[in-house]
CSV table of C-alpha atoms and ligand atoms in Angstrom, one decimal:
chain,number,residue,atom,x,y,z
M,26,UNK,CA,-63.5,-21.9,-54.6
M,27,UNK,CA,-60.4,-21.4,-56.9
M,28,UNK,CA,-61.0,-18.8,-59.6
M,29,UNK,CA,-58.9,-17.5,-62.4
M,30,UNK,CA,-59.8,-13.8,-62.0
M,31,UNK,CA,-56.8,-11.6,-61.1
M,32,UNK,CA,-56.9,-10.9,-57.4
M,33,UNK,CA,-57.1,-7.4,-56.0
M,34,UNK,CA,-53.9,-6.6,-54.1
M,35,UNK,CA,-55.4,-3.3,-52.8
M,36,UNK,CA,-55.3,-2.6,-49.1
M,37,UNK,CA,-55.7,0.3,-46.6
M,38,UNK,CA,-53.2,1.8,-44.3
M,39,UNK,CA,-54.6,4.2,-41.7
M,40,UNK,CA,-57.7,4.6,-43.9
M,41,UNK,CA,-55.7,5.4,-47.0
M,42,UNK,CA,-56.2,3.0,-49.9
M,43,UNK,CA,-53.0,1.6,-51.4
M,44,UNK,CA,-52.5,-0.4,-54.6
M,45,UNK,CA,-50.7,-3.2,-52.8
M,46,UNK,CA,-49.2,-4.0,-49.4
M,47,UNK,CA,-45.5,-3.7,-50.5
M,48,UNK,CA,-42.8,-1.2,-49.5
M,49,UNK,CA,-39.1,-1.0,-48.7
M,50,UNK,CA,-37.6,-1.6,-45.3
M,51,UNK,CA,-36.0,1.4,-43.8
M,52,UNK,CA,-32.3,1.5,-44.6
M,53,UNK,CA,-32.6,-0.2,-48.0
M,54,UNK,CA,-32.5,1.9,-51.2
M,55,UNK,CA,-33.6,5.0,-49.3
M,56,UNK,CA,-30.6,7.0,-48.1
M,57,UNK,CA,-30.3,9.4,-51.1
M,58,UNK,CA,-33.0,11.2,-53.0
M,59,UNK,CA,-32.2,9.3,-56.2
M,60,UNK,CA,-32.9,6.0,-54.4
M,61,UNK,CA,-36.1,7.3,-52.9
M,62,UNK,CA,-37.1,8.5,-56.4
M,63,UNK,CA,-36.5,5.0,-57.8
M,64,UNK,CA,-38.8,3.6,-55.1
M,65,UNK,CA,-41.4,6.2,-56.0
M,66,UNK,CA,-41.2,5.0,-59.6
M,67,UNK,CA,-41.4,1.3,-58.6
M,68,UNK,CA,-44.4,-0.9,-57.9
M,69,UNK,CA,-43.9,-0.3,-54.1
M,70,UNK,CA,-47.1,1.2,-52.7
M,71,UNK,CA,-45.3,3.2,-50.0
M,72,UNK,CA,-41.8,4.3,-49.2
M,73,UNK,CA,-39.8,4.8,-46.0
M,74,UNK,CA,-36.5,6.8,-45.7
M,75,UNK,CA,-33.3,5.7,-44.1
M,76,UNK,CA,-33.4,6.3,-40.4
M,77,UNK,CA,-32.1,9.8,-39.8
M,78,UNK,CA,-30.1,11.5,-37.0
M,79,UNK,CA,-29.7,15.1,-36.1
M,80,UNK,CA,-26.6,15.5,-38.2
M,81,UNK,CA,-25.2,13.6,-41.2
M,82,UNK,CA,-23.2,10.4,-40.5
M,83,UNK,CA,-20.8,8.5,-42.6
M,84,UNK,CA,-21.6,5.3,-40.6
M,85,UNK,CA,-19.2,2.5,-39.8
M,86,UNK,CA,-16.1,1.5,-41.7
M,87,UNK,CA,-16.5,-0.9,-44.7
M,88,UNK,CA,-17.0,-3.7,-45.3
M,89,UNK,CA,-20.2,-3.3,-43.4
M,90,UNK,CA,-22.8,-5.3,-45.4
M,91,UNK,CA,-22.3,-8.8,-46.6
M,92,UNK,CA,-24.8,-10.9,-48.7
M,93,UNK,CA,-24.9,-14.5,-47.5
M,94,UNK,CA,-26.5,-17.7,-49.0
M,95,UNK,CA,-29.4,-17.3,-46.5
M,96,UNK,CA,-29.6,-13.5,-46.1
M,97,UNK,CA,-27.3,-10.7,-45.0
M,98,UNK,CA,-25.4,-9.3,-42.1
M,99,UNK,CA,-24.9,-5.6,-41.7
M,100,UNK,CA,-23.4,-3.0,-39.4
M,101,UNK,CA,-23.9,0.1,-41.4
M,102,UNK,CA,-23.9,2.3,-38.3
M,103,UNK,CA,-26.7,4.7,-39.3
M,104,UNK,CA,-25.1,6.3,-42.4
M,105,UNK,CA,-27.6,9.1,-43.3
M,106,UNK,CA,-27.8,12.6,-44.7
M,107,UNK,CA,-29.2,14.2,-41.5
M,108,UNK,CA,-32.9,14.9,-40.8
M,109,UNK,CA,-33.1,18.2,-42.7
M,110,UNK,CA,-32.3,16.3,-45.9
M,111,UNK,CA,-35.2,13.9,-45.4
M,112,UNK,CA,-37.5,16.7,-44.3
M,113,UNK,CA,-36.6,18.5,-47.5
M,114,UNK,CA,-37.3,15.3,-49.5
M,115,UNK,CA,-40.6,14.9,-47.7
M,116,UNK,CA,-41.6,18.5,-48.5
M,117,UNK,CA,-41.2,17.7,-52.3
M,118,UNK,CA,-42.8,14.2,-52.2
M,119,UNK,CA,-46.0,13.6,-54.1
M,120,UNK,CA,-48.3,12.2,-51.4
M,121,UNK,CA,-51.2,11.6,-53.9
M,122,UNK,CA,-48.9,9.1,-55.6
M,123,UNK,CA,-47.9,7.1,-52.5
M,124,UNK,CA,-47.3,7.6,-48.8
M,125,UNK,CA,-43.9,8.5,-47.5
M,126,UNK,CA,-42.7,7.4,-44.0
M,127,UNK,CA,-39.8,9.2,-42.4
M,128,UNK,CA,-37.7,6.9,-40.2
M,129,UNK,CA,-36.1,8.7,-37.2
M,130,UNK,CA,-33.3,7.2,-35.1
M,131,UNK,CA,-31.9,10.0,-33.0
M,132,UNK,CA,-28.9,9.1,-30.8
M,133,UNK,CA,-30.6,10.5,-27.7
M,134,UNK,CA,-34.0,11.4,-26.4
M,135,UNK,CA,-33.3,15.1,-27.0
M,136,UNK,CA,-32.2,14.4,-30.6
M,137,UNK,CA,-35.4,12.4,-31.2
M,138,UNK,CA,-37.6,15.2,-29.8
M,139,UNK,CA,-35.8,17.8,-31.9
M,140,UNK,CA,-36.4,15.8,-35.1
M,141,UNK,CA,-40.0,14.9,-34.1
M,142,UNK,CA,-40.8,18.6,-33.4
M,143,UNK,CA,-39.4,19.6,-36.8
M,144,UNK,CA,-41.5,17.0,-38.5
M,145,UNK,CA,-44.6,18.1,-36.7
M,146,UNK,CA,-44.0,21.7,-37.5
M,147,UNK,CA,-43.6,21.3,-41.3
M,148,UNK,CA,-47.1,19.9,-41.3
M,149,UNK,CA,-46.7,17.3,-44.1
M,150,UNK,CA,-48.6,14.1,-44.6
M,151,UNK,CA,-45.4,12.2,-44.0
M,152,UNK,CA,-45.7,9.3,-41.5
M,153,UNK,CA,-43.3,9.2,-38.6
M,154,UNK,CA,-41.6,5.8,-37.8
M,155,UNK,CA,-39.5,6.0,-34.7
M,156,UNK,CA,-36.7,3.4,-34.9
M,157,UNK,CA,-36.3,1.9,-31.5
M,158,UNK,CA,-34.0,-0.9,-32.7
M,159,UNK,CA,-30.7,0.1,-34.5
M,160,UNK,CA,-28.3,-2.6,-33.3
M,161,UNK,CA,-25.2,-1.1,-34.8
M,162,UNK,CA,-24.0,2.1,-33.2
M,163,UNK,CA,-21.0,1.2,-31.0
M,164,UNK,CA,-21.7,2.1,-27.4
M,165,UNK,CA,-25.5,2.7,-27.9
M,166,UNK,CA,-28.0,0.2,-26.5
M,167,UNK,CA,-31.3,-0.2,-28.4
M,168,UNK,CA,-34.2,1.5,-26.7
M,169,UNK,CA,-36.3,-1.4,-27.8
M,170,UNK,CA,-34.5,-3.7,-25.3
M,171,UNK,CA,-34.7,-1.1,-22.5
M,172,UNK,CA,-38.3,-1.1,-21.6
M,173,UNK,CA,-38.1,1.9,-19.2
M,174,UNK,CA,-36.3,4.0,-21.8
M,175,UNK,CA,-38.7,2.9,-24.5
M,176,UNK,CA,-41.7,4.0,-22.3
M,177,UNK,CA,-40.2,7.3,-21.5
M,178,UNK,CA,-39.3,7.9,-25.2
M,179,UNK,CA,-42.8,7.0,-26.3
M,180,UNK,CA,-44.4,9.2,-23.7
M,181,UNK,CA,-42.3,12.2,-24.8
M,182,UNK,CA,-42.9,11.6,-28.5
M,183,UNK,CA,-46.6,11.1,-28.1
M,184,UNK,CA,-46.9,14.3,-26.1
M,185,UNK,CA,-44.8,16.3,-28.5
M,186,UNK,CA,-46.1,14.9,-31.8
M,187,UNK,CA,-49.9,14.8,-31.2
M,188,UNK,CA,-50.4,12.9,-34.5
M,189,UNK,CA,-50.5,9.2,-35.4
M,190,UNK,CA,-47.0,7.7,-35.5
M,191,UNK,CA,-45.3,4.3,-35.4
M,192,UNK,CA,-42.4,2.4,-34.0
M,193,UNK,CA,-39.9,0.0,-35.5
M,194,UNK,CA,-39.2,-2.8,-33.0
M,195,UNK,CA,-36.4,-5.2,-32.6
M,196,UNK,CA,-37.2,-8.9,-32.5
M,197,UNK,CA,-38.3,-10.4,-29.2
M,198,UNK,CA,-37.9,-14.0,-28.2
M,199,UNK,CA,-39.9,-14.5,-25.1
M,200,UNK,CA,-43.6,-14.3,-24.3
M,201,UNK,CA,-42.9,-12.2,-21.2
M,202,UNK,CA,-41.2,-9.6,-23.5
M,203,UNK,CA,-44.1,-9.7,-26.0
M,204,UNK,CA,-46.5,-9.0,-23.1
M,205,UNK,CA,-44.5,-6.2,-21.6
M,206,UNK,CA,-43.8,-4.4,-24.8
M,207,UNK,CA,-47.4,-4.7,-26.0
M,208,UNK,CA,-48.6,-3.3,-22.7
M,209,UNK,CA,-46.3,-0.3,-23.1
M,210,UNK,CA,-47.4,0.3,-26.7
M,211,UNK,CA,-51.1,0.0,-25.9
M,212,UNK,CA,-50.8,2.9,-23.5
M,213,UNK,CA,-50.3,5.3,-26.4
M,214,UNK,CA,-53.3,6.1,-28.4
M,215,UNK,CA,-51.4,8.1,-31.1
M,216,UNK,CA,-49.1,5.1,-31.6
M,217,UNK,CA,-50.9,3.8,-34.7
M,218,UNK,CA,-48.6,1.3,-36.2
M,219,UNK,CA,-45.9,-1.2,-35.2
M,220,UNK,CA,-43.2,-2.4,-37.6
M,221,UNK,CA,-41.8,-5.8,-36.7
M,222,UNK,CA,-38.9,-6.6,-37.0
M,223,UNK,CA,-35.6,-4.9,-37.4
M,224,UNK,CA,-32.6,-7.1,-38.0
M,225,UNK,CA,-31.7,-9.8,-35.5
M,226,UNK,CA,-29.0,-7.9,-33.8
M,227,UNK,CA,-25.4,-8.8,-33.0
M,228,UNK,CA,-25.0,-12.0,-34.9
M,229,UNK,CA,-21.5,-13.2,-36.0
M,230,UNK,CA,-20.9,-14.8,-39.4
M,231,UNK,CA,-17.6,-16.6,-39.7
M,232,UNK,CA,-15.7,-17.3,-43.0
M,233,UNK,CA,-14.2,-20.7,-42.2
M,234,UNK,CA,-11.5,-20.6,-44.9
M,235,UNK,CA,-10.3,-17.1,-43.8
M,236,UNK,CA,-11.0,-17.9,-40.1
M,237,UNK,CA,-12.4,-14.4,-40.0
M,238,UNK,CA,-15.4,-12.3,-39.4
M,239,UNK,CA,-17.0,-11.0,-42.7
M,240,UNK,CA,-17.7,-7.4,-41.8
M,241,UNK,CA,-15.3,-4.9,-40.2
M,242,UNK,CA,-17.3,-3.0,-37.5
M,243,UNK,CA,-17.8,-4.2,-34.0
M,244,UNK,CA,-15.4,-7.2,-34.5
M,245,UNK,CA,-17.8,-8.7,-37.0
M,246,UNK,CA,-21.0,-8.4,-35.0
M,247,UNK,CA,-24.0,-7.2,-37.0
M,248,UNK,CA,-27.7,-7.5,-37.7
M,249,UNK,CA,-29.0,-10.5,-39.6
M,250,UNK,CA,-31.7,-10.2,-42.3
M,251,UNK,CA,-33.1,-12.4,-45.1
M,252,UNK,CA,-34.1,-16.0,-44.9
M,253,UNK,CA,-32.5,-16.5,-41.5
M,254,UNK,CA,-35.0,-14.2,-39.8
M,255,UNK,CA,-38.4,-15.0,-41.5
M,256,UNK,CA,-39.8,-17.2,-38.7
M,257,UNK,CA,-38.7,-14.7,-36.1
M,258,UNK,CA,-40.3,-11.9,-38.1
M,259,UNK,CA,-43.6,-13.9,-38.5
M,260,UNK,CA,-43.7,-14.7,-34.8
M,261,UNK,CA,-43.2,-11.0,-33.8
M,262,UNK,CA,-45.9,-9.8,-36.4
M,263,UNK,CA,-48.3,-12.4,-35.0
M,264,UNK,CA,-47.5,-11.8,-31.4
M,265,UNK,CA,-48.1,-8.0,-31.7
M,266,UNK,CA,-51.2,-8.5,-34.0
M,267,UNK,CA,-52.7,-10.6,-31.2
M,268,UNK,CA,-51.7,-8.3,-28.3
M,269,UNK,CA,-52.3,-4.9,-30.0
M,270,UNK,CA,-55.7,-5.2,-31.7
M,271,UNK,CA,-56.1,-1.4,-32.2
M,272,UNK,CA,-52.7,-1.0,-33.9
M,273,UNK,CA,-51.8,-1.7,-37.5
M,274,UNK,CA,-48.9,-4.1,-37.9
M,275,UNK,CA,-46.2,-3.6,-40.6
M,276,UNK,CA,-44.3,-6.9,-41.3
M,277,UNK,CA,-40.6,-6.8,-42.1
M,278,UNK,CA,-38.1,-9.6,-42.2
M,279,UNK,CA,-37.2,-12.4,-44.6
M,280,UNK,CA,-39.4,-11.4,-47.5
M,281,UNK,CA,-38.0,-12.7,-50.8
M,282,UNK,CA,-41.0,-14.2,-52.5
M,283,UNK,CA,-44.8,-13.6,-52.9
M,284,UNK,CA,-45.3,-16.6,-50.6
M,285,UNK,CA,-43.3,-14.8,-47.8
M,286,UNK,CA,-45.6,-11.7,-48.3
M,287,UNK,CA,-48.6,-13.9,-48.0
M,288,UNK,CA,-47.3,-15.4,-44.8
M,289,UNK,CA,-46.7,-11.9,-43.2
M,290,UNK,CA,-50.3,-10.9,-44.2
M,291,UNK,CA,-51.7,-14.2,-42.8
M,292,UNK,CA,-49.8,-13.5,-39.5
M,293,UNK,CA,-51.5,-10.1,-39.3
M,294,UNK,CA,-49.4,-7.6,-41.2
M,295,UNK,CA,-51.2,-4.9,-43.2
M,296,UNK,CA,-48.1,-3.7,-45.1
M,297,UNK,CA,-45.0,-5.8,-45.8
M,298,UNK,CA,-41.5,-4.4,-46.1
M,299,UNK,CA,-38.6,-5.8,-48.1
M,300,UNK,CA,-35.0,-5.3,-46.9
M,301,UNK,CA,-32.2,-7.8,-47.9
M,302,UNK,CA,-34.0,-9.0,-51.1
M,303,UNK,CA,-34.5,-5.4,-52.2
M,304,UNK,CA,-30.8,-4.7,-51.5
M,305,UNK,CA,-29.9,-7.7,-53.7
M,306,UNK,CA,-32.5,-7.4,-56.5
M,307,UNK,CA,-33.3,-3.6,-56.7
M,308,UNK,CA,-36.7,-1.9,-56.9
M,309,UNK,CA,-37.8,-4.2,-59.8
M,310,UNK,CA,-38.5,-6.7,-57.0
M,311,UNK,CA,-41.8,-5.1,-56.1
M,312,UNK,CA,-43.3,-6.0,-59.5
M,313,UNK,CA,-42.2,-9.6,-59.1
M,314,UNK,CA,-43.5,-9.9,-55.5
M,315,UNK,CA,-46.9,-8.4,-56.5
M,316,UNK,CA,-47.1,-10.9,-59.3
M,317,UNK,CA,-46.2,-13.8,-57.1
M,318,UNK,CA,-48.6,-12.8,-54.4
M,319,UNK,CA,-51.4,-12.4,-56.9
M,320,UNK,CA,-50.6,-15.8,-58.4
M,321,UNK,CA,-50.7,-17.5,-55.0
M,322,UNK,CA,-53.9,-15.8,-54.0
M,323,UNK,CA,-55.5,-16.8,-57.3
M,324,UNK,CA,-54.4,-20.4,-56.8
M,325,UNK,CA,-56.0,-20.4,-53.3
M,326,UNK,CA,-59.2,-18.7,-54.6
M,327,UNK,CA,-58.7,-15.5,-52.7
M,328,UNK,CA,-59.9,-12.3,-54.4
M,329,UNK,CA,-58.8,-9.8,-51.8
M,330,UNK,CA,-56.2,-9.6,-49.0
M,331,UNK,CA,-58.8,-9.0,-46.3
M,332,UNK,CA,-60.2,-12.5,-46.9
M,333,UNK,CA,-57.1,-13.9,-45.2
M,334,UNK,CA,-55.2,-11.2,-43.4
M,335,UNK,CA,-54.6,-12.1,-39.8
M,336,UNK,CA,-56.4,-15.4,-40.2
M,337,UNK,CA,-53.6,-17.7,-39.3
M,338,UNK,CA,-54.9,-21.1,-38.2
M,339,UNK,CA,-53.4,-22.8,-35.1
M,340,UNK,CA,-53.5,-26.5,-34.3
S,24,RRO,O1,-27.7,1.6,-40.0
S,24,RRO,C1,-27.7,0.5,-39.5
S,24,RRO,O2,-26.6,-0.1,-39.2
S,24,RRO,C2,-28.9,-0.2,-39.2
S,24,RRO,C3,-30.0,0.4,-38.6
S,24,RRO,BR1,-30.1,2.2,-38.2
S,24,RRO,C4,-31.1,-0.4,-38.3
S,24,RRO,O3,-32.1,0.0,-37.7
S,24,RRO,N1,-31.1,-1.7,-38.6
S,24,RRO,C5,-30.0,-2.3,-39.1
S,24,RRO,O4,-30.0,-3.5,-39.4
S,24,RRO,N2,-28.9,-1.5,-39.5
């Protein structure tokens, strides 16, 4: 029954209560300490850092990000300050205020294991998100599309880390791939959360007037985000929600309005990340999304998220 009372946006992530389900997507507004501080000061209930490598990287040549009428294309190429910078940030973060995820995207298995061991040894409440899906490093395939490599990486990380961690997956487009990946993920008890999806990799946007690609790296090939990817993101969230009932799903992809947040939650997400729209609008977006989500829930008569999370109807 519709009610005018303000809905409660509170949720829980790995047993920790959060004020709302919103956070940034790794890579957006999170490369430098000042950006992460701005997220800490925003209405986002959690924060994730830019994916880090063993050593600092400038990333790919510019232009490497382009806003589009329906989203964005990027080929940033993992520009980051190196993992020690993010460990130092994590050491000074106020975890009572909000959780901090550290995204790790080493360029090899050994690099990943070095970073993971360092994160384990500093013994912070930071949450590890292993990025299996960067589409933009020339000459490097995504582990998320090489199932054997993914399994080996997860086995090594799970053994080395011995604490709950999560993975950031690329989008999949076939039920056979959903099944295979879910089977691999379900083998690892410490794998506690799954973030779906990274950008839709290696798209090509063409400027007709210029007869040209719109970003410089990789002859214009880059990862799509924004409106273009919402249905793919929802499908992946729901596919892994169905197949991995003991894992927590974080939705990412195409979130620009409170309604999009609602759809991710309905598909089975517990937290919802914002990428392209945060890039375009800045950290003030979290207040707007929280307000729009609350308005939609009030209109539908929902008082709490757990009244509808994961309850997508099918026909
Ligand atoms: O830095 C990037 O080019 C990048 C990364 Br690591 C990623 O995971 N996803 C993306 O769209 N861009």
